[in-house]
Short mmCIF file of C-alpha atoms in Angstrom, two decimals:
data_model
loop_
_atom_site.label_atom_id
_atom_site.label_comp_id
_atom_site.label_asym_id
_atom_site.label_seq_id
_atom_site.Cartn_x
_atom_site.Cartn_y
_atom_site.Cartn_z
CA MET A 264 13.10 -18.22 15.29
CA PRO A 265 12.67 -14.96 13.30
CA LYS A 266 9.15 -13.71 12.74
CA PRO A 267 7.77 -13.61 9.19
CA LEU A 268 8.33 -10.11 7.79
CA VAL A 269 5.46 -8.26 6.08
CA ILE A 270 6.27 -4.99 4.29
CA VAL A 271 3.52 -2.63 3.14
CA GLU A 272 3.58 0.87 1.68
CA SER A 273 1.69 2.93 4.26
CA PRO A 274 2.52 3.28 7.98
CA ALA A 275 -1.21 3.47 8.66
CA LYS A 276 -1.75 0.18 6.83
CA ALA A 277 1.17 -1.39 8.70
CA LYS A 278 -0.47 -0.58 12.02
CA THR A 279 -3.84 -1.94 10.91
CA ILE A 280 -2.41 -5.13 9.42
CA ALA A 281 -0.29 -5.72 12.51
CA SER A 282 -3.43 -5.57 14.65
CA PHE A 283 -4.96 -8.34 12.52
CA LEU A 284 -1.89 -10.59 12.27
CA GLY A 285 -0.83 -10.31 15.89
CA ALA A 286 2.54 -10.64 17.59
CA ASP A 287 3.68 -13.58 15.46
CA TYR A 288 4.41 -11.26 12.50
CA ASP A 289 6.77 -8.33 12.06
CA VAL A 290 4.83 -5.75 10.00
CA ARG A 291 6.73 -2.73 8.71
CA ALA A 292 6.08 0.17 6.32
CA SER A 293 8.46 0.96 3.48
CA VAL A 294 8.39 4.65 4.57
CA GLY A 295 8.81 6.15 1.15
CA HIS A 296 6.78 5.45 -1.95
CA VAL A 297 8.87 5.47 -5.09
CA ALA A 298 7.13 6.79 -8.16
CA ASP A 299 10.04 6.42 -10.54
CA LEU A 300 12.91 3.95 -10.33
CA PRO A 301 15.77 3.80 -12.81
CA SER A 302 14.82 1.94 -15.98
CA LYS A 303 18.07 -0.03 -15.82
CA GLY A 304 19.78 -1.74 -12.93
CA LEU A 305 18.59 -3.00 -9.57
CA ALA A 306 17.64 0.48 -8.22
CA VAL A 307 18.93 -0.37 -4.73
CA ASP A 308 22.43 -0.48 -3.25
CA VAL A 309 22.68 -3.97 -1.77
CA ASP A 310 25.93 -3.09 0.01
CA ASN A 311 24.46 -0.02 1.70
CA HIS A 312 21.39 -1.29 3.54
CA PHE A 313 19.44 -1.55 0.27
CA LYS A 314 19.35 2.24 -0.10
CA PRO A 315 17.15 3.04 -3.13
CA THR A 316 18.17 5.25 -6.03
CA TYR A 317 15.74 7.52 -7.85
CA GLU A 318 15.73 9.37 -11.12
CA LEU A 319 13.78 12.39 -12.28
CA THR A 320 10.93 11.82 -14.67
CA GLU A 321 11.62 13.07 -18.17
CA ARG A 322 9.14 15.92 -17.72
CA GLY A 323 10.38 16.76 -14.24
CA ALA A 324 14.05 16.80 -15.24
CA LYS A 325 13.30 19.14 -18.12
CA VAL A 326 11.32 21.58 -15.98
CA VAL A 327 13.82 21.56 -13.10
CA LYS A 328 16.62 22.34 -15.56
CA GLU A 329 14.56 25.09 -17.16
CA PHE A 330 13.96 26.81 -13.81
CA ALA A 331 17.47 26.31 -12.39
CA PRO A 332 18.46 29.95 -13.18
CA ALA A 333 15.78 31.10 -10.72
CA ILE A 334 18.06 30.01 -7.87
CA GLU A 335 20.50 32.80 -8.75
CA LEU A 336 17.87 35.57 -8.86
CA LYS A 337 17.30 37.93 -5.94
CA GLY A 338 13.85 37.28 -4.51
CA ASP A 339 11.29 39.57 -2.92
CA ALA A 340 9.88 37.87 0.20
CA SER A 341 6.77 40.08 0.32
CA LYS A 342 5.81 39.01 -3.20
CA GLY A 343 6.69 35.43 -2.31
CA LYS A 344 4.17 35.50 0.54
CA VAL A 345 1.40 36.39 -1.92
CA LEU A 346 2.54 33.59 -4.24
CA PHE A 347 2.48 31.12 -1.35
CA LYS A 348 -1.12 32.03 -0.53
CA THR A 349 -2.08 31.63 -4.19
CA HIS A 350 -0.27 28.42 -5.12
CA CYS A 351 0.71 26.58 -1.93
CA ALA A 352 -1.68 27.39 0.91
CA ALA A 353 -4.37 25.00 -0.36
CA CYS A 354 -2.26 22.05 0.83
CA HIS A 355 0.46 23.50 3.05
CA GLN A 356 0.19 25.32 6.36
CA PHE A 357 3.03 27.73 6.96
CA LEU A 358 3.25 30.25 9.80
CA GLY A 359 -0.48 30.09 10.39
CA GLU A 360 -1.47 30.36 6.71
CA GLY A 361 -3.08 27.57 4.69
CA ASN A 362 -4.39 24.04 5.22
CA ASP A 363 -2.54 21.39 7.22
CA VAL A 364 -2.59 18.64 4.59
CA GLY A 365 0.88 18.38 3.04
CA PRO A 366 4.31 18.03 4.67
CA ASN A 367 5.38 20.35 7.50
CA LEU A 368 7.43 22.99 5.69
CA VAL A 369 8.89 24.48 8.86
CA ALA A 370 10.45 21.11 9.68
CA ALA A 371 11.47 20.26 6.11
CA LEU A 372 12.93 23.51 4.79
CA PRO A 373 16.11 23.73 6.90
CA ASN A 374 17.28 20.43 5.40
CA LYS A 375 16.53 21.30 1.77
CA SER A 376 18.81 23.02 -0.72
CA ALA A 377 17.47 25.33 -3.41
CA GLU A 378 17.87 22.46 -5.89
CA ASP A 379 15.81 20.20 -3.61
CA LEU A 380 13.06 22.82 -3.47
CA LEU A 381 12.99 23.07 -7.25
CA THR A 382 12.55 19.31 -7.55
CA SER A 383 9.80 19.26 -4.91
CA LEU A 384 8.01 22.11 -6.64
CA PHE A 385 8.18 20.93 -10.23
CA ASP A 386 8.53 17.14 -9.94
CA PRO A 387 6.38 16.23 -6.91
CA ASN A 388 6.01 12.60 -7.97
CA ARG A 389 9.71 11.82 -8.08
CA GLU A 390 9.64 10.49 -4.52
CA VAL A 391 6.39 10.47 -2.56
CA ASP A 392 6.17 9.98 1.19
CA PRO A 393 3.43 7.36 1.70
CA ARG A 394 1.66 9.73 4.09
CA TYR A 395 0.95 12.07 1.17
CA VAL A 396 0.08 9.64 -1.61
CA ASN A 397 -3.29 10.41 -3.19
CA TYR A 398 -5.85 7.59 -2.92
CA GLN A 399 -9.08 6.97 -4.82
CA ALA A 400 -12.04 5.39 -3.07
CA LEU A 401 -15.17 4.05 -4.75
CA THR A 402 -18.16 3.62 -2.45
CA ALA A 403 -21.06 1.20 -2.71
CA ASP A 404 -23.42 4.06 -3.58
CA GLY A 405 -21.26 5.16 -6.52
CA ARG A 406 -19.33 8.05 -5.00
CA GLN A 407 -15.69 8.51 -6.00
CA LEU A 408 -13.55 10.15 -3.33
CA THR A 409 -9.90 11.19 -3.39
CA GLY A 410 -7.36 12.31 -0.82
CA ILE A 411 -4.57 11.14 1.43
CA VAL A 412 -5.32 8.50 4.06
CA ALA A 413 -5.70 10.58 7.22
CA VAL A 414 -7.15 7.91 9.52
CA GLU A 415 -7.44 4.17 8.99
CA THR A 416 -9.19 1.77 11.39
CA PRO A 417 -10.41 -1.82 11.04
CA THR A 418 -13.91 -0.46 10.28
CA SER A 419 -13.39 2.79 8.39
CA VAL A 420 -11.10 4.92 6.26
CA THR A 421 -10.87 8.73 6.34
CA LEU A 422 -9.50 10.59 3.32
CA LYS A 423 -8.34 14.20 3.55
CA ARG A 424 -8.66 16.35 0.45
CA ALA A 425 -6.27 19.11 -0.61
CA ASP A 426 -8.57 21.76 0.89
CA GLY A 427 -8.36 20.09 4.31
CA ALA A 428 -11.90 18.66 4.24
CA THR A 429 -12.31 14.98 5.10
CA ASP A 430 -14.50 12.06 4.00
CA THR A 431 -14.98 9.03 6.23
CA VAL A 432 -16.26 5.80 4.70
CA LEU A 433 -17.13 2.60 6.51
CA ARG A 434 -15.26 -0.37 5.08
CA ALA A 435 -18.59 -2.14 4.70
CA ASN A 436 -19.58 0.62 2.24
CA LEU A 437 -16.27 0.65 0.39
CA ASP A 438 -16.09 -1.05 -2.99
CA SER A 439 -12.43 -0.25 -3.61
CA LEU A 440 -9.54 1.83 -2.29
CA ARG A 441 -6.43 2.17 -4.39
CA SER A 442 -3.31 4.26 -4.42
CA THR A 443 -2.76 6.52 -7.43
CA LYS A 444 0.98 6.26 -6.68
CA LEU A 445 1.03 10.04 -7.13
CA SER A 446 1.44 12.91 -4.72
CA LEU A 447 -1.56 14.96 -3.68
CA MET A 448 0.47 17.92 -4.93
CA PRO A 449 -0.32 18.50 -8.62
CA GLU A 450 2.18 18.77 -11.45
CA GLY A 451 2.20 21.71 -13.85
CA LEU A 452 3.13 24.69 -11.66
CA GLU A 453 5.65 25.69 -14.32
CA LYS A 454 2.68 26.85 -16.38
CA GLN A 455 1.71 29.35 -13.68
CA LEU A 456 5.09 30.55 -12.40
CA LYS A 457 7.92 32.57 -13.91
CA HIS A 458 11.56 32.40 -12.89
CA GLN A 459 11.22 35.53 -10.75
CA ASP A 460 8.11 34.08 -9.07
CA VAL A 461 10.13 31.06 -7.96
CA ALA A 462 12.90 33.30 -6.60
CA ASP A 463 10.31 35.37 -4.68
CA LEU A 464 8.61 32.26 -3.28
CA PHE A 465 11.89 30.75 -2.10
CA ALA A 466 12.92 34.09 -0.58
CA TYR A 467 9.71 34.16 1.47
CA LEU A 468 10.13 30.58 2.69
CA ARG A 469 13.76 31.10 3.62
CA SER A 470 13.23 34.49 5.31
CA ALA A 471 10.28 33.20 7.30
CA ILE A 472 12.34 30.27 8.57
CA SER A 473 15.37 32.42 9.41
CA GLY A 474 13.22 35.14 10.99
CA LYS A 475 14.69 37.87 8.79
#
Protein backbone atom coordinates (compact mmCIF):
# COMPACT_ATOMS: atom_id res chain seq x y z
CA MET A 1 0.00 0.00 0.00
CA PRO A 2 1.45 3.42 -0.98
CA LYS A 3 2.58 5.70 1.82
CA PRO A 4 0.73 8.98 2.39
CA LEU A 5 2.59 11.74 0.53
CA VAL A 6 3.42 15.01 2.32
CA ILE A 7 4.83 17.87 0.22
CA VAL A 8 6.39 20.93 1.84
CA GLU A 9 8.28 23.91 0.43
CA SER A 10 11.70 23.62 2.08
CA PRO A 11 14.08 20.63 1.91
CA ALA A 12 15.14 21.44 5.47
CA LYS A 13 11.51 21.31 6.62
CA ALA A 14 11.00 18.05 4.73
CA LYS A 15 13.83 16.43 6.66
CA THR A 16 12.55 17.70 10.00
CA ILE A 17 8.94 16.70 9.35
CA ALA A 18 10.03 13.27 8.15
CA SER A 19 11.85 12.73 11.44
CA PHE A 20 8.60 13.44 13.30
CA LEU A 21 6.26 11.41 11.07
CA GLY A 22 8.49 8.38 10.70
CA ALA A 23 8.79 5.75 7.99
CA ASP A 24 5.04 5.47 7.40
CA TYR A 25 5.01 8.77 5.45
CA ASP A 26 6.75 9.88 2.26
CA VAL A 27 7.83 13.50 2.89
CA ARG A 28 9.20 15.47 -0.04
CA ALA A 29 10.16 19.08 -0.78
CA SER A 30 8.77 20.91 -3.79
CA VAL A 31 12.34 22.05 -4.64
CA GLY A 32 11.44 25.37 -6.15
CA HIS A 33 9.31 28.09 -4.64
CA VAL A 34 7.17 29.84 -7.21
CA ALA A 35 6.62 33.53 -6.58
CA ASP A 36 4.51 34.21 -9.64
CA LEU A 37 2.31 31.77 -11.53
CA PRO A 38 0.32 32.67 -14.64
CA SER A 39 -2.91 34.47 -13.79
CA LYS A 40 -4.81 32.22 -16.20
CA GLY A 41 -4.68 28.48 -16.71
CA LEU A 42 -3.50 25.60 -14.57
CA ALA A 43 0.18 26.71 -14.48
CA VAL A 44 1.41 23.11 -14.75
CA ASP A 45 1.74 20.72 -17.70
CA VAL A 46 -0.18 17.64 -16.58
CA ASP A 47 1.15 15.63 -19.53
CA ASN A 48 4.78 16.43 -18.76
CA HIS A 49 5.28 15.35 -15.15
CA PHE A 50 3.39 18.41 -13.89
CA LYS A 51 6.18 20.74 -15.04
CA PRO A 52 5.30 24.26 -13.81
CA THR A 53 5.19 27.35 -16.00
CA TYR A 54 6.23 30.78 -14.78
CA GLU A 55 5.75 34.32 -15.96
CA LEU A 56 7.71 37.47 -15.29
CA THR A 57 6.21 39.99 -12.92
CA GLU A 58 5.03 43.15 -14.62
CA ARG A 59 7.88 45.14 -13.08
CA GLY A 60 10.45 42.46 -13.82
CA ALA A 61 9.40 42.02 -17.46
CA LYS A 62 9.63 45.76 -18.03
CA VAL A 63 13.11 46.05 -16.51
CA VAL A 64 14.47 42.96 -18.27
CA LYS A 65 13.25 44.35 -21.60
CA GLU A 66 14.75 47.75 -20.82
CA PHE A 67 18.19 46.25 -20.13
CA ALA A 68 18.16 43.70 -22.98
CA PRO A 69 20.45 45.92 -25.16
CA ALA A 70 23.18 45.51 -22.54
CA ILE A 71 23.71 41.94 -23.78
CA GLU A 72 25.06 43.29 -27.08
CA LEU A 73 27.54 45.72 -25.49
CA LYS A 74 31.23 44.90 -25.11
CA GLY A 75 32.03 44.59 -21.42
CA ASP A 76 35.14 45.42 -19.41
CA ALA A 77 35.84 42.56 -16.98
CA SER A 78 38.08 44.68 -14.72
CA LYS A 79 35.26 47.18 -14.19
CA GLY A 80 32.84 44.29 -13.75
CA LYS A 81 34.93 42.95 -10.86
CA VAL A 82 34.54 46.26 -9.03
CA LEU A 83 30.79 46.21 -9.69
CA PHE A 84 30.57 42.67 -8.32
CA LYS A 85 32.25 43.72 -5.08
CA THR A 86 29.89 46.68 -4.78
CA HIS A 87 26.56 45.09 -5.67
CA CYS A 88 26.87 41.30 -5.41
CA ALA A 89 29.52 40.32 -2.87
CA ALA A 90 27.23 40.95 0.12
CA CYS A 91 25.32 37.75 -0.73
CA HIS A 92 27.43 35.87 -3.27
CA GLN A 93 30.88 34.34 -2.93
CA PHE A 94 32.76 34.21 -6.19
CA LEU A 95 36.42 33.25 -6.62
CA GLY A 96 37.15 33.96 -2.97
CA GLU A 97 35.30 37.30 -2.85
CA GLY A 98 32.10 37.94 -0.89
CA ASN A 99 29.79 36.09 1.51
CA ASP A 100 28.64 32.51 0.98
CA VAL A 101 24.90 33.12 1.35
CA GLY A 102 23.31 33.03 -2.11
CA PRO A 103 23.55 30.42 -4.89
CA ASN A 104 26.92 29.09 -6.04
CA LEU A 105 27.66 31.22 -9.11
CA VAL A 106 30.54 29.05 -10.30
CA ALA A 107 28.14 26.10 -10.58
CA ALA A 108 25.21 28.09 -11.97
CA LEU A 109 26.80 30.36 -14.56
CA PRO A 110 27.80 27.75 -17.19
CA ASN A 111 24.14 26.79 -17.57
CA LYS A 112 22.76 30.32 -17.84
CA SER A 113 22.34 32.42 -20.97
CA ALA A 114 22.74 36.18 -20.95
CA GLU A 115 18.94 36.46 -20.93
CA ASP A 116 18.79 34.18 -17.88
CA LEU A 117 21.32 36.38 -16.08
CA LEU A 118 19.26 39.48 -16.82
CA THR A 119 16.17 37.86 -15.33
CA SER A 120 18.07 36.70 -12.24
CA LEU A 121 19.54 40.17 -11.77
CA PHE A 122 16.44 42.27 -12.26
CA ASP A 123 13.56 39.93 -11.38
CA PRO A 124 14.95 37.80 -8.51
CA ASN A 125 11.48 36.83 -7.27
CA ARG A 126 10.31 35.26 -10.51
CA GLU A 127 11.38 31.81 -9.34
CA VAL A 128 12.97 31.36 -5.92
CA ASP A 129 14.85 28.25 -4.85
CA PRO A 130 13.44 27.38 -1.39
CA ARG A 131 16.98 27.37 0.00
CA TYR A 132 17.19 31.12 -0.61
CA VAL A 133 13.73 32.28 0.39
CA ASN A 134 13.84 35.06 2.99
CA TYR A 135 12.12 34.21 6.30
CA GLN A 136 10.93 36.43 9.13
CA ALA A 137 11.12 35.22 12.71
CA LEU A 138 9.48 36.88 15.71
CA THR A 139 10.91 35.86 19.08
CA ALA A 140 9.23 35.75 22.47
CA ASP A 141 11.29 38.73 23.63
CA GLY A 142 10.12 40.88 20.71
CA ARG A 143 13.05 40.58 18.33
CA GLN A 144 12.33 40.39 14.60
CA LEU A 145 14.93 38.46 12.62
CA THR A 146 15.23 37.84 8.89
CA GLY A 147 17.31 35.58 6.67
CA ILE A 148 17.35 32.27 4.87
CA VAL A 149 16.93 29.07 6.87
CA ALA A 150 20.52 27.84 7.21
CA VAL A 151 19.96 25.12 9.82
CA GLU A 152 16.73 23.65 11.13
CA THR A 153 16.49 21.09 13.95
CA PRO A 154 13.61 19.87 16.12
CA THR A 155 14.70 22.35 18.82
CA SER A 156 16.08 25.38 16.98
CA VAL A 157 16.19 27.40 13.79
CA THR A 158 19.22 29.27 12.42
CA LEU A 159 18.70 32.15 10.00
CA LYS A 160 21.55 33.50 7.86
CA ARG A 161 21.44 37.16 6.91
CA ALA A 162 22.68 38.66 3.63
CA ASP A 163 25.97 39.65 5.26
CA GLY A 164 26.67 36.04 6.24
CA ALA A 165 25.96 36.52 9.96
CA THR A 166 23.61 34.03 11.63
CA ASP A 167 20.95 34.08 14.35
CA THR A 168 19.94 30.89 16.15
CA VAL A 169 16.64 30.81 18.02
CA LEU A 170 15.30 27.99 20.17
CA ARG A 171 11.85 26.91 19.04
CA ALA A 172 10.67 27.37 22.62
CA ASN A 173 11.52 31.09 22.23
CA LEU A 174 10.00 31.44 18.77
CA ASP A 175 6.61 33.11 18.46
CA SER A 176 6.39 32.80 14.68
CA LEU A 177 8.43 31.90 11.62
CA ARG A 178 7.03 32.67 8.20
CA SER A 179 8.24 32.76 4.64
CA THR A 180 8.17 36.12 2.87
CA LYS A 181 7.91 34.15 -0.40
CA LEU A 182 10.63 36.48 -1.68
CA SER A 183 14.28 35.99 -2.47
CA LEU A 184 16.93 37.27 -0.09
CA MET A 185 18.25 39.13 -3.13
CA PRO A 186 16.62 42.58 -3.29
CA GLU A 187 14.81 44.09 -6.25
CA GLY A 188 15.71 47.51 -7.62
CA LEU A 189 19.25 47.07 -8.97
CA GLU A 190 18.11 48.84 -12.14
CA LYS A 191 18.20 52.05 -10.13
CA GLN A 192 21.92 51.59 -9.46
CA LEU A 193 23.18 50.10 -12.73
CA LYS A 194 23.49 51.40 -16.28
CA HIS A 195 23.49 49.30 -19.42
CA GLN A 196 27.28 49.40 -19.64
CA ASP A 197 27.55 48.36 -15.98
CA VAL A 198 25.55 45.23 -16.72
CA ALA A 199 27.76 44.42 -19.72
CA ASP A 200 30.89 44.89 -17.57
CA LEU A 201 29.49 42.72 -14.76
CA PHE A 202 28.56 39.91 -17.13
CA ALA A 203 31.98 40.14 -18.82
CA TYR A 204 33.68 39.66 -15.45
CA LEU A 205 31.52 36.67 -14.51
CA ARG A 206 32.00 35.01 -17.87
CA SER A 207 35.76 35.67 -18.08
CA ALA A 208 36.32 34.42 -14.56
CA ILE A 209 34.48 31.19 -15.34
CA SER A 210 36.28 30.66 -18.66
CA GLY A 211 39.67 31.59 -17.17
CA LYS A 212 40.31 34.26 -19.80
